[in-house]
Amino acid sequence: MTDITQLSKWNRDLSQAIAALGTDAFFPALIAAIQGQVRFDYPQIWLYHKDLPPQVLYHEIPADALGAQVDTYLDGPYREDPFYQTSMNQPRSKFYRLSRITAGKLRETQYYRDYYADTGTVDEAIYLSRLRAGNVINVCMMRLPRTGAFTEQEYETLYLLAEPISELIKTHSEHDDFAVTHLIQPGIDHQIDLAFRTFGASMLSPREKDVLELMLRGYGTDTSADRLGIALETVRRHRKSIYRKLDVSSQTDLFSLFINSLTCLGQAAGDDPLRIYMAPSQ
């Protein structure tokens, strides 16, 4: 494809993403525009905040890979993710490649041993957009063995697209529907901490509540067992009970339920916001 043809395609695809700003069609259109320039696998768009579990805003991961790619990640490893750590540490760039921020030492990390080695990923890059109140949105672009690592030409192409992509994401996040649904506003850090301590208390035993709080704070099974001074199998048993009592089947469902219940913190007045959230409508 000639340079002028490629540029024409980018302009056309980007125009479609711009037209979709503020709607559910924006993220699929943005992914399609990027993939029109450089191919990648398992597109994912994540929302990060230092005080809350990550949220998957959009993904194109097949069902058989969703557990390994998302649920396992949310079960604690995300805290060790170099992209997450970079996002939470005043990032200065709008585009990062995993091999570069890990200085080629990814395989030596606990993150690789606990999670990344099982994803089958051979290369990964992200676009990063900093929002208000410590929120960051990442567009994750993975490469599996069938696609191979990014070439230097592909890397340069992705790098050149970073500025408009980051700014478009920021503009999309400022639409009212998105902001109200997803973004944590300044000044409620103490309320978030209160939610961690009270969420699910009306439906769980005290020990299950302890396990749940550590889950919500991003600690894995091993760390939870160490912190609580109980056996690993006991933590697993409590987790199964929590899933059953809260009627969820995955970490993603659990985190979504927690975040949605934040809207009821004020009405709960220090009690379990989940009790208010799940109460039948009058």
PDB file of C-alpha atoms in Angstrom:
ATOM      1  CA  MET A   1       0.000   0.000   0.000  1.00  0.00           C
ATOM      2  CA  THR A   2       1.471   3.354  -1.010  1.00  0.00           C
ATOM      3  CA  ASP A   3       2.002   6.138   1.522  1.00  0.00           C
ATOM      4  CA  ILE A   4      -0.740   8.297   0.000  1.00  0.00           C
ATOM      5  CA  THR A   5      -3.205   5.378   0.020  1.00  0.00           C
ATOM      6  CA  GLN A   6      -2.331   4.599   3.643  1.00  0.00           C
ATOM      7  CA  LEU A   7      -2.773   8.244   4.627  1.00  0.00           C
ATOM      8  CA  SER A   8      -6.109   8.405   2.837  1.00  0.00           C
ATOM      9  CA  LYS A   9      -7.314   5.303   4.688  1.00  0.00           C
ATOM     10  CA  TRP A  10      -6.172   6.745   8.041  1.00  0.00           C
ATOM     11  CA  ASN A  11      -8.011  10.005   7.398  1.00  0.00           C
ATOM     12  CA  ARG A  12     -11.183   8.162   6.432  1.00  0.00           C
ATOM     13  CA  ASP A  13     -11.064   5.758   9.395  1.00  0.00           C
ATOM     14  CA  LEU A  14     -10.173   8.504  11.862  1.00  0.00           C
ATOM     15  CA  SER A  15     -13.092  10.594  10.628  1.00  0.00           C
ATOM     16  CA  GLN A  16     -15.420   7.724  11.504  1.00  0.00           C
ATOM     17  CA  ALA A  17     -13.975   7.572  15.016  1.00  0.00           C
ATOM     18  CA  ILE A  18     -14.411  11.333  15.421  1.00  0.00           C
ATOM     19  CA  ALA A  19     -18.034  11.041  14.299  1.00  0.00           C
ATOM     20  CA  ALA A  20     -18.590   8.390  16.987  1.00  0.00           C
ATOM     21  CA  LEU A  21     -17.239  10.475  19.908  1.00  0.00           C
ATOM     22  CA  GLY A  22     -19.461  10.228  22.961  1.00  0.00           C
ATOM     23  CA  THR A  23     -21.171   7.031  21.768  1.00  0.00           C
ATOM     24  CA  ASP A  24     -20.652   3.291  22.271  1.00  0.00           C
ATOM     25  CA  ALA A  25     -19.362   3.109  18.718  1.00  0.00           C
ATOM     26  CA  PHE A  26     -16.272   5.204  19.489  1.00  0.00           C
ATOM     27  CA  PHE A  27     -13.912   2.549  20.844  1.00  0.00           C
ATOM     28  CA  PRO A  28     -14.659  -0.010  18.077  1.00  0.00           C
ATOM     29  CA  ALA A  29     -14.168   2.729  15.462  1.00  0.00           C
ATOM     30  CA  LEU A  30     -10.893   3.831  17.060  1.00  0.00           C
ATOM     31  CA  ILE A  31      -9.566   0.262  17.171  1.00  0.00           C
ATOM     32  CA  ALA A  32     -10.546  -0.250  13.531  1.00  0.00           C
ATOM     33  CA  ALA A  33      -8.701   2.934  12.554  1.00  0.00           C
ATOM     34  CA  ILE A  34      -5.500   1.829  14.300  1.00  0.00           C
ATOM     35  CA  GLN A  35      -5.704  -1.679  12.865  1.00  0.00           C
ATOM     36  CA  GLY A  36      -6.091  -0.155   9.419  1.00  0.00           C
ATOM     37  CA  GLN A  37      -2.487   0.984   9.854  1.00  0.00           C
ATOM     38  CA  VAL A  38      -0.867  -1.768  11.956  1.00  0.00           C
ATOM     39  CA  ARG A  39      -2.284  -5.211  12.660  1.00  0.00           C
ATOM     40  CA  PHE A  40      -2.459  -6.451  16.268  1.00  0.00           C
ATOM     41  CA  ASP A  41      -4.310  -9.029  18.362  1.00  0.00           C
ATOM     42  CA  TYR A  42      -6.807  -8.947  21.241  1.00  0.00           C
ATOM     43  CA  PRO A  43      -7.518  -5.185  21.361  1.00  0.00           C
ATOM     44  CA  GLN A  44      -8.240  -4.003  24.914  1.00  0.00           C
ATOM     45  CA  ILE A  45      -9.105  -0.594  26.367  1.00  0.00           C
ATOM     46  CA  TRP A  46      -8.559  -0.219  30.109  1.00  0.00           C
ATOM     47  CA  LEU A  47      -9.440   2.496  32.599  1.00  0.00           C
ATOM     48  CA  TYR A  48      -7.001   2.770  35.509  1.00  0.00           C
ATOM     49  CA  HIS A  49      -7.297   4.682  38.773  1.00  0.00           C
ATOM     50  CA  LYS A  50      -4.917   4.389  41.712  1.00  0.00           C
ATOM     51  CA  ASP A  51      -7.719   3.786  44.218  1.00  0.00           C
ATOM     52  CA  LEU A  52      -9.954   1.404  42.264  1.00  0.00           C
ATOM     53  CA  PRO A  53      -9.682  -1.878  40.393  1.00  0.00           C
ATOM     54  CA  PRO A  54      -9.119  -1.465  36.642  1.00  0.00           C
ATOM     55  CA  GLN A  55     -12.110  -1.501  34.313  1.00  0.00           C
ATOM     56  CA  VAL A  56     -12.216  -3.032  30.858  1.00  0.00           C
ATOM     57  CA  LEU A  57     -13.991  -0.419  28.754  1.00  0.00           C
ATOM     58  CA  TYR A  58     -13.808  -2.404  25.525  1.00  0.00           C
ATOM     59  CA  HIS A  59     -12.124  -5.541  24.196  1.00  0.00           C
ATOM     60  CA  GLU A  60     -12.070  -7.911  21.256  1.00  0.00           C
ATOM     61  CA  ILE A  61     -10.847 -11.003  23.099  1.00  0.00           C
ATOM     62  CA  PRO A  62     -12.376 -14.368  22.130  1.00  0.00           C
ATOM     63  CA  ALA A  63     -14.401 -16.059  24.860  1.00  0.00           C
ATOM     64  CA  ASP A  64     -11.938 -18.925  25.282  1.00  0.00           C
ATOM     65  CA  ALA A  65      -9.106 -16.500  26.089  1.00  0.00           C
ATOM     66  CA  LEU A  66     -11.039 -14.051  28.275  1.00  0.00           C
ATOM     67  CA  GLY A  67     -10.315 -15.804  31.565  1.00  0.00           C
ATOM     68  CA  ALA A  68      -6.548 -15.891  31.047  1.00  0.00           C
ATOM     69  CA  GLN A  69      -6.367 -12.387  29.599  1.00  0.00           C
ATOM     70  CA  VAL A  70      -8.709 -10.471  31.917  1.00  0.00           C
ATOM     71  CA  ASP A  71      -9.912 -12.376  34.990  1.00  0.00           C
ATOM     72  CA  THR A  72      -6.457 -13.674  35.906  1.00  0.00           C
ATOM     73  CA  TYR A  73      -5.023 -10.194  35.360  1.00  0.00           C
ATOM     74  CA  LEU A  74      -7.588  -8.662  37.715  1.00  0.00           C
ATOM     75  CA  ASP A  75      -6.830 -11.297  40.342  1.00  0.00           C
ATOM     76  CA  GLY A  76      -3.787  -9.317  41.488  1.00  0.00           C
ATOM     77  CA  PRO A  77      -1.136  -9.308  38.714  1.00  0.00           C
ATOM     78  CA  TYR A  78      -2.314  -5.966  37.361  1.00  0.00           C
ATOM     79  CA  ARG A  79      -0.496  -4.234  40.234  1.00  0.00           C
ATOM     80  CA  GLU A  80       2.810  -5.538  38.838  1.00  0.00           C
ATOM     81  CA  ASP A  81       1.982  -4.713  35.223  1.00  0.00           C
ATOM     82  CA  PRO A  82       4.660  -2.312  33.911  1.00  0.00           C
ATOM     83  CA  PHE A  83       1.979  -0.527  31.868  1.00  0.00           C
ATOM     84  CA  TYR A  84      -0.215  -0.078  34.966  1.00  0.00           C
ATOM     85  CA  GLN A  85       2.733   1.155  37.026  1.00  0.00           C
ATOM     86  CA  THR A  86       3.756   3.572  34.289  1.00  0.00           C
ATOM     87  CA  SER A  87       0.176   4.833  33.993  1.00  0.00           C
ATOM     88  CA  MET A  88      -0.030   5.525  37.734  1.00  0.00           C
ATOM     89  CA  ASN A  89       3.369   7.208  37.944  1.00  0.00           C
ATOM     90  CA  GLN A  90       2.931  10.533  36.127  1.00  0.00           C
ATOM     91  CA  PRO A  91       3.551   9.235  32.585  1.00  0.00           C
ATOM     92  CA  ARG A  92       5.159  11.692  30.199  1.00  0.00           C
ATOM     93  CA  SER A  93       4.609   9.856  26.913  1.00  0.00           C
ATOM     94  CA  LYS A  94       1.439   8.877  25.084  1.00  0.00           C
ATOM     95  CA  PHE A  95       2.875   5.688  23.594  1.00  0.00           C
ATOM     96  CA  TYR A  96       4.839   2.887  25.270  1.00  0.00           C
ATOM     97  CA  ARG A  97       6.234  -0.462  24.162  1.00  0.00           C
ATOM     98  CA  LEU A  98       6.570  -3.183  26.806  1.00  0.00           C
ATOM     99  CA  SER A  99      10.051  -4.341  25.807  1.00  0.00           C
ATOM    100  CA  ARG A 100      11.357  -0.779  26.133  1.00  0.00           C
ATOM    101  CA  ILE A 101       9.907   0.110  29.546  1.00  0.00           C
ATOM    102  CA  THR A 102      11.125  -3.231  30.956  1.00  0.00           C
ATOM    103  CA  ALA A 103      14.576  -2.803  29.377  1.00  0.00           C
ATOM    104  CA  GLY A 104      14.297  -6.287  27.928  1.00  0.00           C
ATOM    105  CA  LYS A 105      14.046  -7.887  31.398  1.00  0.00           C
ATOM    106  CA  LEU A 106      10.335  -8.779  31.431  1.00  0.00           C
ATOM    107  CA  ARG A 107      11.034 -12.527  31.681  1.00  0.00           C
ATOM    108  CA  GLU A 108      12.887 -11.954  34.952  1.00  0.00           C
ATOM    109  CA  THR A 109       9.884 -10.402  36.700  1.00  0.00           C
ATOM    110  CA  GLN A 110       7.296 -11.936  39.010  1.00  0.00           C
ATOM    111  CA  TYR A 111       4.625 -10.429  36.761  1.00  0.00           C
ATOM    112  CA  TYR A 112       5.880 -12.548  33.880  1.00  0.00           C
ATOM    113  CA  ARG A 113       6.000 -15.712  35.977  1.00  0.00           C
ATOM    114  CA  ASP A 114       2.593 -15.184  37.633  1.00  0.00           C
ATOM    115  CA  TYR A 115       0.654 -14.003  34.609  1.00  0.00           C
ATOM    116  CA  TYR A 116       2.262 -12.778  31.422  1.00  0.00           C
ATOM    117  CA  ALA A 117       3.964 -16.026  30.377  1.00  0.00           C
ATOM    118  CA  ASP A 118       0.540 -17.687  30.099  1.00  0.00           C
ATOM    119  CA  THR A 119      -0.971 -15.025  27.821  1.00  0.00           C
ATOM    120  CA  GLY A 120       1.039 -16.122  24.797  1.00  0.00           C
ATOM    121  CA  THR A 121       1.956 -12.515  24.012  1.00  0.00           C
ATOM    122  CA  VAL A 122       5.223 -11.896  22.132  1.00  0.00           C
ATOM    123  CA  ASP A 123       5.002  -8.100  22.018  1.00  0.00           C
ATOM    124  CA  GLU A 124       2.719  -5.336  23.321  1.00  0.00           C
ATOM    125  CA  ALA A 125       2.351  -1.583  23.061  1.00  0.00           C
ATOM    126  CA  ILE A 126      -0.128   0.920  24.477  1.00  0.00           C
ATOM    127  CA  TYR A 127      -1.536   4.337  23.781  1.00  0.00           C
ATOM    128  CA  LEU A 128      -2.014   6.264  27.008  1.00  0.00           C
ATOM    129  CA  SER A 129      -4.347   9.155  27.744  1.00  0.00           C
ATOM    130  CA  ARG A 130      -4.232  10.982  31.081  1.00  0.00           C
ATOM    131  CA  LEU A 131      -7.611  12.213  32.302  1.00  0.00           C
ATOM    132  CA  ARG A 132      -8.798  14.121  35.374  1.00  0.00           C
ATOM    133  CA  ALA A 133      -8.540  12.934  38.991  1.00  0.00           C
ATOM    134  CA  GLY A 134      -5.808  10.366  38.396  1.00  0.00           C
ATOM    135  CA  ASN A 135      -7.667   8.399  35.736  1.00  0.00           C
ATOM    136  CA  VAL A 136      -5.761   6.958  32.794  1.00  0.00           C
ATOM    137  CA  ILE A 137      -7.086   5.141  29.727  1.00  0.00           C
ATOM    138  CA  ASN A 138      -4.828   2.686  27.900  1.00  0.00           C
ATOM    139  CA  VAL A 139      -5.367   1.195  24.455  1.00  0.00           C
ATOM    140  CA  CYS A 140      -3.520  -2.128  24.599  1.00  0.00           C
ATOM    141  CA  MET A 141      -2.222  -3.668  21.384  1.00  0.00           C
ATOM    142  CA  MET A 142      -0.920  -7.221  21.742  1.00  0.00           C
ATOM    143  CA  ARG A 143       0.931  -9.387  19.266  1.00  0.00           C
ATOM    144  CA  LEU A 144       0.603 -13.171  19.455  1.00  0.00           C
ATOM    145  CA  PRO A 145       3.058 -15.644  17.845  1.00  0.00           C
ATOM    146  CA  ARG A 146       0.883 -15.897  14.734  1.00  0.00           C
ATOM    147  CA  THR A 147       1.417 -12.172  14.128  1.00  0.00           C
ATOM    148  CA  GLY A 148       4.951 -11.795  15.492  1.00  0.00           C
ATOM    149  CA  ALA A 149       6.590  -8.855  17.242  1.00  0.00           C
ATOM    150  CA  PHE A 150       6.148  -5.324  15.953  1.00  0.00           C
ATOM    151  CA  THR A 151       8.673  -4.408  13.280  1.00  0.00           C
ATOM    152  CA  GLU A 152      10.537  -1.146  13.612  1.00  0.00           C
ATOM    153  CA  GLN A 153       8.452   0.301  10.782  1.00  0.00           C
ATOM    154  CA  GLU A 154       5.212  -0.721  12.531  1.00  0.00           C
ATOM    155  CA  TYR A 155       6.507   0.736  15.793  1.00  0.00           C
ATOM    156  CA  GLU A 156       7.292   4.034  14.094  1.00  0.00           C
ATOM    157  CA  THR A 157       3.840   4.093  12.499  1.00  0.00           C
ATOM    158  CA  LEU A 158       2.138   3.522  15.855  1.00  0.00           C
ATOM    159  CA  TYR A 159       4.317   6.187  17.460  1.00  0.00           C
ATOM    160  CA  LEU A 160       3.293   8.779  14.868  1.00  0.00           C
ATOM    161  CA  LEU A 161      -0.405   8.153  15.595  1.00  0.00           C
ATOM    162  CA  ALA A 162      -0.099   8.625  19.373  1.00  0.00           C
ATOM    163  CA  GLU A 163      -0.974  12.315  19.613  1.00  0.00           C
ATOM    164  CA  PRO A 164      -4.379  12.294  17.838  1.00  0.00           C
ATOM    165  CA  ILE A 165      -5.378   8.990  19.436  1.00  0.00           C
ATOM    166  CA  SER A 166      -4.609  10.180  22.962  1.00  0.00           C
ATOM    167  CA  GLU A 167      -6.428  13.470  22.437  1.00  0.00           C
ATOM    168  CA  LEU A 168      -9.459  11.746  20.928  1.00  0.00           C
ATOM    169  CA  ILE A 169      -9.736   9.434  23.939  1.00  0.00           C
ATOM    170  CA  LYS A 170      -9.532  12.427  26.265  1.00  0.00           C
ATOM    171  CA  THR A 171     -12.283  14.210  24.318  1.00  0.00           C
ATOM    172  CA  HIS A 172     -14.469  11.096  24.400  1.00  0.00           C
ATOM    173  CA  SER A 173     -14.007  10.826  28.178  1.00  0.00           C
ATOM    174  CA  GLU A 174     -15.322  14.359  28.653  1.00  0.00           C
ATOM    175  CA  HIS A 175     -18.756  13.560  27.244  1.00  0.00           C
ATOM    176  CA  ASP A 176     -21.247  13.538  30.088  1.00  0.00           C
ATOM    177  CA  ASP A 177     -22.472   9.947  29.739  1.00  0.00           C
ATOM    178  CA  PHE A 178     -18.957   8.533  29.850  1.00  0.00           C
ATOM    179  CA  ALA A 179     -17.785  10.735  32.710  1.00  0.00           C
ATOM    180  CA  VAL A 180     -20.787   9.966  34.917  1.00  0.00           C
ATOM    181  CA  THR A 181     -20.560   6.221  34.267  1.00  0.00           C
ATOM    182  CA  HIS A 182     -16.821   5.643  34.534  1.00  0.00           C
ATOM    183  CA  LEU A 183     -14.759   8.453  36.027  1.00  0.00           C
ATOM    184  CA  ILE A 184     -13.993   9.007  39.674  1.00  0.00           C
ATOM    185  CA  GLN A 185     -14.276  12.686  40.506  1.00  0.00           C
ATOM    186  CA  PRO A 186     -11.803  14.547  42.747  1.00  0.00           C
ATOM    187  CA  GLY A 187     -12.355  14.738  46.483  1.00  0.00           C
ATOM    188  CA  ILE A 188     -13.882  11.343  47.216  1.00  0.00           C
ATOM    189  CA  ASP A 189     -10.795   9.278  48.023  1.00  0.00           C
ATOM    190  CA  HIS A 190     -12.048   8.785  51.579  1.00  0.00           C
ATOM    191  CA  GLN A 191     -15.363   7.537  50.208  1.00  0.00           C
ATOM    192  CA  ILE A 192     -13.572   5.008  48.028  1.00  0.00           C
ATOM    193  CA  ASP A 193     -11.711   3.710  51.068  1.00  0.00           C
ATOM    194  CA  LEU A 194     -15.020   3.518  52.933  1.00  0.00           C
ATOM    195  CA  ALA A 195     -16.481   1.499  50.054  1.00  0.00           C
ATOM    196  CA  PHE A 196     -13.597  -0.976  50.224  1.00  0.00           C
ATOM    197  CA  ARG A 197     -14.294  -1.482  53.924  1.00  0.00           C
ATOM    198  CA  THR A 198     -18.098  -1.735  53.720  1.00  0.00           C
ATOM    199  CA  PHE A 199     -18.929  -3.280  50.326  1.00  0.00           C
ATOM    200  CA  GLY A 200     -20.608  -6.665  50.796  1.00  0.00           C
ATOM    201  CA  ALA A 201     -20.604  -6.530  54.605  1.00  0.00           C
ATOM    202  CA  SER A 202     -24.367  -7.114  54.812  1.00  0.00           C
ATOM    203  CA  MET A 203     -24.156 -10.332  52.786  1.00  0.00           C
ATOM    204  CA  LEU A 204     -20.887 -11.942  53.859  1.00  0.00           C
ATOM    205  CA  SER A 205     -19.277 -13.341  56.991  1.00  0.00           C
ATOM    206  CA  PRO A 206     -16.555 -11.204  58.634  1.00  0.00           C
ATOM    207  CA  ARG A 207     -13.773 -13.426  57.238  1.00  0.00           C
ATOM    208  CA  GLU A 208     -15.307 -13.430  53.760  1.00  0.00           C
ATOM    209  CA  LYS A 209     -15.468  -9.647  53.982  1.00  0.00           C
ATOM    210  CA  ASP A 210     -11.742  -9.539  54.808  1.00  0.00           C
ATOM    211  CA  VAL A 211     -10.975 -11.690  51.769  1.00  0.00           C
ATOM    212  CA  LEU A 212     -13.241  -9.567  49.580  1.00  0.00           C
ATOM    213  CA  GLU A 213     -11.547  -6.321  50.605  1.00  0.00           C
ATOM    214  CA  LEU A 214      -8.147  -7.706  49.633  1.00  0.00           C
ATOM    215  CA  MET A 215      -9.581  -8.909  46.316  1.00  0.00           C
ATOM    216  CA  LEU A 216     -10.942  -5.447  45.587  1.00  0.00           C
ATOM    217  CA  ARG A 217      -7.615  -3.871  46.477  1.00  0.00           C
ATOM    218  CA  GLY A 218      -5.932  -6.084  43.888  1.00  0.00           C
ATOM    219  CA  TYR A 219      -4.211  -8.686  46.057  1.00  0.00           C
ATOM    220  CA  GLY A 220      -3.908 -12.221  44.736  1.00  0.00           C
ATOM    221  CA  THR A 221      -4.749 -15.442  46.559  1.00  0.00           C
ATOM    222  CA  ASP A 222      -1.231 -16.028  47.896  1.00  0.00           C
ATOM    223  CA  THR A 223      -0.841 -12.518  49.271  1.00  0.00           C
ATOM    224  CA  SER A 224      -4.333 -12.599  50.801  1.00  0.00           C
ATOM    225  CA  ALA A 225      -3.504 -15.828  52.630  1.00  0.00           C
ATOM    226  CA  ASP A 226      -0.283 -14.299  54.000  1.00  0.00           C
ATOM    227  CA  ARG A 227      -1.966 -11.075  55.111  1.00  0.00           C
ATOM    228  CA  LEU A 228      -4.830 -12.854  56.826  1.00  0.00           C
ATOM    229  CA  GLY A 229      -2.706 -15.658  58.278  1.00  0.00           C
ATOM    230  CA  ILE A 230      -4.878 -18.400  56.814  1.00  0.00           C
ATOM    231  CA  ALA A 231      -4.312 -21.316  54.430  1.00  0.00           C
ATOM    232  CA  LEU A 232      -4.329 -20.811  50.685  1.00  0.00           C
ATOM    233  CA  GLU A 233      -7.153 -23.301  50.284  1.00  0.00           C
ATOM    234  CA  THR A 234      -9.202 -21.400  52.879  1.00  0.00           C
ATOM    235  CA  VAL A 235      -8.865 -18.214  50.820  1.00  0.00           C
ATOM    236  CA  ARG A 236      -9.995 -20.100  47.699  1.00  0.00           C
ATOM    237  CA  ARG A 237     -12.998 -21.485  49.583  1.00  0.00           C
ATOM    238  CA  HIS A 238     -13.956 -18.005  50.808  1.00  0.00           C
ATOM    239  CA  ARG A 239     -13.635 -16.630  47.268  1.00  0.00           C
ATOM    240  CA  LYS A 240     -16.010 -19.262  45.902  1.00  0.00           C
ATOM    241  CA  SER A 241     -18.477 -18.437  48.660  1.00  0.00           C
ATOM    242  CA  ILE A 242     -18.195 -14.709  47.904  1.00  0.00           C
ATOM    243  CA  TYR A 243     -18.908 -15.292  44.210  1.00  0.00           C
ATOM    244  CA  ARG A 244     -21.941 -17.406  45.086  1.00  0.00           C
ATOM    245  CA  LYS A 245     -23.378 -14.980  47.650  1.00  0.00           C
ATOM    246  CA  LEU A 246     -22.872 -11.925  45.425  1.00  0.00           C
ATOM    247  CA  ASP A 247     -24.115 -13.809  42.348  1.00  0.00           C
ATOM    248  CA  VAL A 248     -21.059 -13.106  40.199  1.00  0.00           C
ATOM    249  CA  SER A 249     -18.952 -15.511  38.172  1.00  0.00           C
ATOM    250  CA  SER A 250     -15.704 -13.621  37.539  1.00  0.00           C
ATOM    251  CA  GLN A 251     -13.382 -10.912  38.799  1.00  0.00           C
ATOM    252  CA  THR A 252     -14.696  -8.648  36.057  1.00  0.00           C
ATOM    253  CA  ASP A 253     -18.292  -9.080  37.272  1.00  0.00           C
ATOM    254  CA  LEU A 254     -17.238  -8.515  40.869  1.00  0.00           C
ATOM    255  CA  PHE A 255     -15.345  -5.300  40.117  1.00  0.00           C
ATOM    256  CA  SER A 256     -18.209  -3.997  37.985  1.00  0.00           C
ATOM    257  CA  LEU A 257     -20.626  -4.631  40.842  1.00  0.00           C
ATOM    258  CA  PHE A 258     -18.324  -2.805  43.264  1.00  0.00           C
ATOM    259  CA  ILE A 259     -17.904   0.214  40.999  1.00  0.00           C
ATOM    260  CA  ASN A 260     -21.629   0.421  40.252  1.00  0.00           C
ATOM    261  CA  SER A 261     -22.429   0.320  43.978  1.00  0.00           C
ATOM    262  CA  LEU A 262     -20.341   3.462  44.561  1.00  0.00           C
ATOM    263  CA  THR A 263     -23.355   5.485  43.440  1.00  0.00           C
ATOM    264  CA  CYS A 264     -25.085   4.375  46.655  1.00  0.00           C
ATOM    265  CA  LEU A 265     -22.351   5.384  49.117  1.00  0.00           C
ATOM    266  CA  GLY A 266     -24.120   8.539  50.234  1.00  0.00           C
ATOM    267  CA  GLN A 267     -27.442   6.809  50.817  1.00  0.00           C
ATOM    268  CA  ALA A 268     -25.712   3.944  52.659  1.00  0.00           C
ATOM    269  CA  ALA A 269     -24.329   6.456  55.197  1.00  0.00           C
ATOM    270  CA  GLY A 270     -21.421   4.268  56.273  1.00  0.00           C
ATOM    271  CA  ASP A 271     -23.192   0.938  55.842  1.00  0.00           C
ATOM    272  CA  ASP A 272     -22.933  -1.505  52.948  1.00  0.00           C
ATOM    273  CA  PRO A 273     -23.606   0.346  49.652  1.00  0.00           C
ATOM    274  CA  LEU A 274     -24.327  -2.994  47.989  1.00  0.00           C
ATOM    275  CA  ARG A 275     -27.399  -3.456  50.174  1.00  0.00           C
ATOM    276  CA  ILE A 276     -28.831  -0.202  48.801  1.00  0.00           C
ATOM    277  CA  TYR A 277     -27.743  -0.930  45.239  1.00  0.00           C
ATOM    278  CA  MET A 278     -29.391  -4.373  45.186  1.00  0.00           C
ATOM    279  CA  ALA A 279     -32.586  -3.329  46.975  1.00  0.00           C
ATOM    280  CA  PRO A 280     -35.728  -3.748  44.847  1.00  0.00           C
ATOM    281  CA  SER A 281     -36.947  -0.530  43.245  1.00  0.00           C
ATOM    282  CA  GLN A 282     -39.966   0.983  44.918  1.00  0.00           C
TER     283      GLN A 282
END
